[in-house]
Amino acid sequence: MDCLFCKIVNKEIPAQIVYEDDRVIAFEDISPQAPVHVLVIPRRHLATTLELKEEDESLTGHLIVVGNKIAADRGVAEKGFRMVMNCNREAGQTVFHVHLHVLGGRFMSWPPG
Ligand code: 5GP
Ligand code: ZN
């Protein structure tokens, strides 16, 4: 399987890792869309959020808890930040390994583009 984010998990390609534990890793997005733009991903390969099942609810929640920690570390938690998971092409998913975007440090519009 040729998955970019699995290669980051396996340290086969470099990334600026900001957090890691036994279930997830977090790293700087290569093309940041805000002053804070970190991706939190499960170590295990799951192509889209549709592959997250009931038995993965703890892992799914852990992605959010780690996203909260990153927002706090970067000083955007109280000001406001956005966590996004794009699922499939029409939503804009380009890398098919589940990832949570943690975006902050600027005002954001709604609805999203
Ligand atoms: P998606 O569009 O699938 O929701 O988000 C994929 C994200 O991965 C994009 O924000 C993109 O900039 C980021 N990305 C793509 N390739 C790389 C890479 O090689 N390294 C890192 N750190 N981020 C990447
Ligand atoms: Zn993968």
PDB file of C-alpha atoms and ligand atoms in Angstrom:
ATOM      1  CA  MET A   1       0.000   0.000   0.000  1.00  0.00           C
ATOM      2  CA  ASP A   2       1.371   3.361  -1.007  1.00  0.00           C
ATOM      3  CA  CYS A   3       0.086   5.791   1.607  1.00  0.00           C
ATOM      4  CA  LEU A   4       1.843   9.088   2.249  1.00  0.00           C
ATOM      5  CA  PHE A   5       0.697   9.379   5.854  1.00  0.00           C
ATOM      6  CA  CYS A   6       1.627   5.753   6.637  1.00  0.00           C
ATOM      7  CA  LYS A   7       5.105   6.707   5.436  1.00  0.00           C
ATOM      8  CA  ILE A   8       5.113   9.629   7.884  1.00  0.00           C
ATOM      9  CA  VAL A   9       3.933   7.272  10.667  1.00  0.00           C
ATOM     10  CA  ASN A  10       6.760   4.864   9.775  1.00  0.00           C
ATOM     11  CA  LYS A  11       9.284   7.745   9.556  1.00  0.00           C
ATOM     12  CA  GLU A  12      10.023   6.833   5.934  1.00  0.00           C
ATOM     13  CA  ILE A  13       9.410  10.423   4.940  1.00  0.00           C
ATOM     14  CA  PRO A  14      10.083  13.391   7.187  1.00  0.00           C
ATOM     15  CA  ALA A  15       7.504  15.553   8.907  1.00  0.00           C
ATOM     16  CA  GLN A  16       7.624  18.128  11.668  1.00  0.00           C
ATOM     17  CA  ILE A  17       6.084  15.965  14.352  1.00  0.00           C
ATOM     18  CA  VAL A  18       4.596  17.925  17.251  1.00  0.00           C
ATOM     19  CA  TYR A  19       3.015  15.074  19.236  1.00  0.00           C
ATOM     20  CA  GLU A  20       2.964  11.294  19.207  1.00  0.00           C
ATOM     21  CA  ASP A  21       1.734   8.437  21.344  1.00  0.00           C
ATOM     22  CA  ASP A  22       0.831   4.787  20.833  1.00  0.00           C
ATOM     23  CA  ARG A  23      -2.298   5.552  18.808  1.00  0.00           C
ATOM     24  CA  VAL A  24      -1.830   8.877  16.997  1.00  0.00           C
ATOM     25  CA  ILE A  25       0.755  11.252  15.672  1.00  0.00           C
ATOM     26  CA  ALA A  26       0.447  14.965  14.914  1.00  0.00           C
ATOM     27  CA  PHE A  27       2.576  16.992  12.522  1.00  0.00           C
ATOM     28  CA  GLU A  28       2.685  20.338  10.766  1.00  0.00           C
ATOM     29  CA  ASP A  29       0.733  20.530   7.494  1.00  0.00           C
ATOM     30  CA  ILE A  30       3.159  21.013   4.596  1.00  0.00           C
ATOM     31  CA  SER A  31       0.938  23.730   3.112  1.00  0.00           C
ATOM     32  CA  PRO A  32      -0.505  25.589   6.111  1.00  0.00           C
ATOM     33  CA  GLN A  33      -3.831  27.322   5.579  1.00  0.00           C
ATOM     34  CA  ALA A  34      -3.632  29.257   8.863  1.00  0.00           C
ATOM     35  CA  PRO A  35      -0.886  30.273  11.319  1.00  0.00           C
ATOM     36  CA  VAL A  36      -1.650  27.022  13.169  1.00  0.00           C
ATOM     37  CA  HIS A  37      -2.275  24.048  10.877  1.00  0.00           C
ATOM     38  CA  VAL A  38      -1.510  20.673  12.378  1.00  0.00           C
ATOM     39  CA  LEU A  39      -2.742  17.259  11.229  1.00  0.00           C
ATOM     40  CA  VAL A  40      -3.601  14.604  13.806  1.00  0.00           C
ATOM     41  CA  ILE A  41      -3.728  11.093  12.382  1.00  0.00           C
ATOM     42  CA  PRO A  42      -4.208   7.560  13.679  1.00  0.00           C
ATOM     43  CA  ARG A  43      -1.120   5.371  13.324  1.00  0.00           C
ATOM     44  CA  ARG A  44      -3.390   2.690  11.880  1.00  0.00           C
ATOM     45  CA  HIS A  45      -4.296   3.115   8.239  1.00  0.00           C
ATOM     46  CA  LEU A  46      -7.940   4.034   7.703  1.00  0.00           C
ATOM     47  CA  ALA A  47      -8.681   5.579   4.323  1.00  0.00           C
ATOM     48  CA  THR A  48     -11.649   7.760   5.297  1.00  0.00           C
ATOM     49  CA  THR A  49     -13.769   8.522   8.348  1.00  0.00           C
ATOM     50  CA  LEU A  50     -16.261   5.986   6.968  1.00  0.00           C
ATOM     51  CA  GLU A  51     -13.862   3.258   8.125  1.00  0.00           C
ATOM     52  CA  LEU A  52     -14.135   4.432  11.740  1.00  0.00           C
ATOM     53  CA  LYS A  53     -16.494   1.941  13.378  1.00  0.00           C
ATOM     54  CA  GLU A  54     -18.035   1.629  16.835  1.00  0.00           C
ATOM     55  CA  GLU A  55     -14.932  -0.152  18.106  1.00  0.00           C
ATOM     56  CA  ASP A  56     -12.919   2.893  17.037  1.00  0.00           C
ATOM     57  CA  GLU A  57     -14.900   5.421  19.081  1.00  0.00           C
ATOM     58  CA  SER A  58     -12.103   5.741  21.642  1.00  0.00           C
ATOM     59  CA  LEU A  59      -9.537   6.374  18.903  1.00  0.00           C
ATOM     60  CA  THR A  60     -11.876   8.880  17.239  1.00  0.00           C
ATOM     61  CA  GLY A  61     -12.330  10.762  20.506  1.00  0.00           C
ATOM     62  CA  HIS A  62      -8.583  10.654  21.131  1.00  0.00           C
ATOM     63  CA  LEU A  63      -7.966  12.515  17.866  1.00  0.00           C
ATOM     64  CA  ILE A  64     -10.139  15.355  19.199  1.00  0.00           C
ATOM     65  CA  VAL A  65      -8.515  15.360  22.647  1.00  0.00           C
ATOM     66  CA  VAL A  66      -5.071  15.583  21.034  1.00  0.00           C
ATOM     67  CA  GLY A  67      -6.388  18.360  18.765  1.00  0.00           C
ATOM     68  CA  ASN A  68      -7.469  20.247  21.899  1.00  0.00           C
ATOM     69  CA  LYS A  69      -4.002  19.842  23.429  1.00  0.00           C
ATOM     70  CA  ILE A  70      -2.348  21.181  20.283  1.00  0.00           C
ATOM     71  CA  ALA A  71      -4.705  24.175  20.194  1.00  0.00           C
ATOM     72  CA  ALA A  72      -3.875  24.914  23.838  1.00  0.00           C
ATOM     73  CA  ASP A  73      -0.124  24.503  23.265  1.00  0.00           C
ATOM     74  CA  ARG A  74      -0.296  26.939  20.338  1.00  0.00           C
ATOM     75  CA  GLY A  75      -2.291  29.487  22.302  1.00  0.00           C
ATOM     76  CA  VAL A  76      -5.409  29.412  20.133  1.00  0.00           C
ATOM     77  CA  ALA A  77      -7.724  27.358  22.353  1.00  0.00           C
ATOM     78  CA  GLU A  78      -9.454  30.304  23.997  1.00  0.00           C
ATOM     79  CA  LYS A  79      -9.409  32.586  20.945  1.00  0.00           C
ATOM     80  CA  GLY A  80     -10.907  29.900  18.748  1.00  0.00           C
ATOM     81  CA  PHE A  81      -9.824  27.235  16.329  1.00  0.00           C
ATOM     82  CA  ARG A  82     -11.349  24.803  13.908  1.00  0.00           C
ATOM     83  CA  MET A  83     -11.081  21.033  13.681  1.00  0.00           C
ATOM     84  CA  VAL A  84     -11.987  19.534  10.303  1.00  0.00           C
ATOM     85  CA  MET A  85     -12.077  16.036   8.842  1.00  0.00           C
ATOM     86  CA  ASN A  86     -12.733  15.952   5.114  1.00  0.00           C
ATOM     87  CA  CYS A  87     -14.334  12.721   3.911  1.00  0.00           C
ATOM     88  CA  ASN A  88     -14.032  11.765   0.258  1.00  0.00           C
ATOM     89  CA  ARG A  89     -13.459  13.875  -2.803  1.00  0.00           C
ATOM     90  CA  GLU A  90     -16.408  16.242  -2.820  1.00  0.00           C
ATOM     91  CA  ALA A  91     -15.423  17.404   0.669  1.00  0.00           C
ATOM     92  CA  GLY A  92     -11.873  18.025  -0.522  1.00  0.00           C
ATOM     93  CA  GLN A  93     -10.098  14.957   0.849  1.00  0.00           C
ATOM     94  CA  THR A  94      -6.821  14.502  -1.020  1.00  0.00           C
ATOM     95  CA  VAL A  95      -4.884  12.161   1.272  1.00  0.00           C
ATOM     96  CA  PHE A  96      -6.714   8.921   1.931  1.00  0.00           C
ATOM     97  CA  HIS A  97      -5.498   8.255   5.468  1.00  0.00           C
ATOM     98  CA  VAL A  98      -7.812   9.703   8.126  1.00  0.00           C
ATOM     99  CA  HIS A  99      -6.606  13.037   9.473  1.00  0.00           C
ATOM    100  CA  LEU A 100      -7.977  15.772  11.677  1.00  0.00           C
ATOM    101  CA  HIS A 101      -7.001  19.306  10.645  1.00  0.00           C
ATOM    102  CA  VAL A 102      -6.403  21.659  13.596  1.00  0.00           C
ATOM    103  CA  LEU A 103      -6.528  25.213  12.270  1.00  0.00           C
ATOM    104  CA  GLY A 104      -6.198  28.460  14.164  1.00  0.00           C
ATOM    105  CA  GLY A 105      -4.560  31.831  14.543  1.00  0.00           C
ATOM    106  CA  ARG A 106      -6.824  33.791  12.219  1.00  0.00           C
ATOM    107  CA  PHE A 107     -10.515  34.552  11.792  1.00  0.00           C
ATOM    108  CA  MET A 108     -12.335  31.928   9.767  1.00  0.00           C
ATOM    109  CA  SER A 109     -15.412  32.266   7.658  1.00  0.00           C
ATOM    110  CA  TRP A 110     -18.555  30.196   7.610  1.00  0.00           C
ATOM    111  CA  PRO A 111     -19.815  28.438   5.565  1.00  0.00           C
ATOM    112  CA  PRO A 112     -16.534  26.783   4.608  1.00  0.00           C
ATOM    113  CA  GLY A 113     -15.452  26.983   0.971  1.00  0.00           C
TER     114      GLY A 113
HETATM  115  P1  5GP B   1      -7.148  16.777   2.909  1.00  0.00           P
HETATM  116  O1  5GP B   1      -7.252  17.673   1.708  1.00  0.00           O
HETATM  117  O2  5GP B   1      -7.014  15.321   2.492  1.00  0.00           O
HETATM  118  O3  5GP B   1      -8.219  16.987   3.931  1.00  0.00           O
HETATM  119  O4  5GP B   1      -5.811  17.200   3.631  1.00  0.00           O
HETATM  120  C1  5GP B   1      -4.564  16.708   3.301  1.00  0.00           C
HETATM  121  C2  5GP B   1      -3.547  17.648   3.888  1.00  0.00           C
HETATM  122  O5  5GP B   1      -2.281  17.014   3.848  1.00  0.00           O
HETATM  123  C3  5GP B   1      -3.398  18.959   3.121  1.00  0.00           C
HETATM  124  O6  5GP B   1      -3.682  20.042   3.985  1.00  0.00           O
HETATM  125  C4  5GP B   1      -1.963  18.932   2.633  1.00  0.00           C
HETATM  126  O7  5GP B   1      -1.345  20.205   2.652  1.00  0.00           O
HETATM  127  C5  5GP B   1      -1.310  17.965   3.594  1.00  0.00           C
HETATM  128  N1  5GP B   1      -0.177  17.251   3.029  1.00  0.00           N
HETATM  129  C6  5GP B   1      -0.110  16.678   1.796  1.00  0.00           C
HETATM  130  N2  5GP B   1       1.086  16.086   1.615  1.00  0.00           N
HETATM  131  C7  5GP B   1       1.788  16.299   2.756  1.00  0.00           C
HETATM  132  C8  5GP B   1       3.108  15.919   3.179  1.00  0.00           C
HETATM  133  O8  5GP B   1       3.877  15.275   2.460  1.00  0.00           O
HETATM  134  N3  5GP B   1       3.492  16.310   4.418  1.00  0.00           N
HETATM  135  C9  5GP B   1       2.667  17.019   5.241  1.00  0.00           C
HETATM  136  N4  5GP B   1       3.161  17.357   6.432  1.00  0.00           N
HETATM  137  N5  5GP B   1       1.429  17.391   4.883  1.00  0.00           N
HETATM  138  C10 5GP B   1       0.987  17.035   3.656  1.00  0.00           C
HETATM  139 ZN    ZN B   2      -2.088   5.264   5.563  1.00  0.00          ZN
END
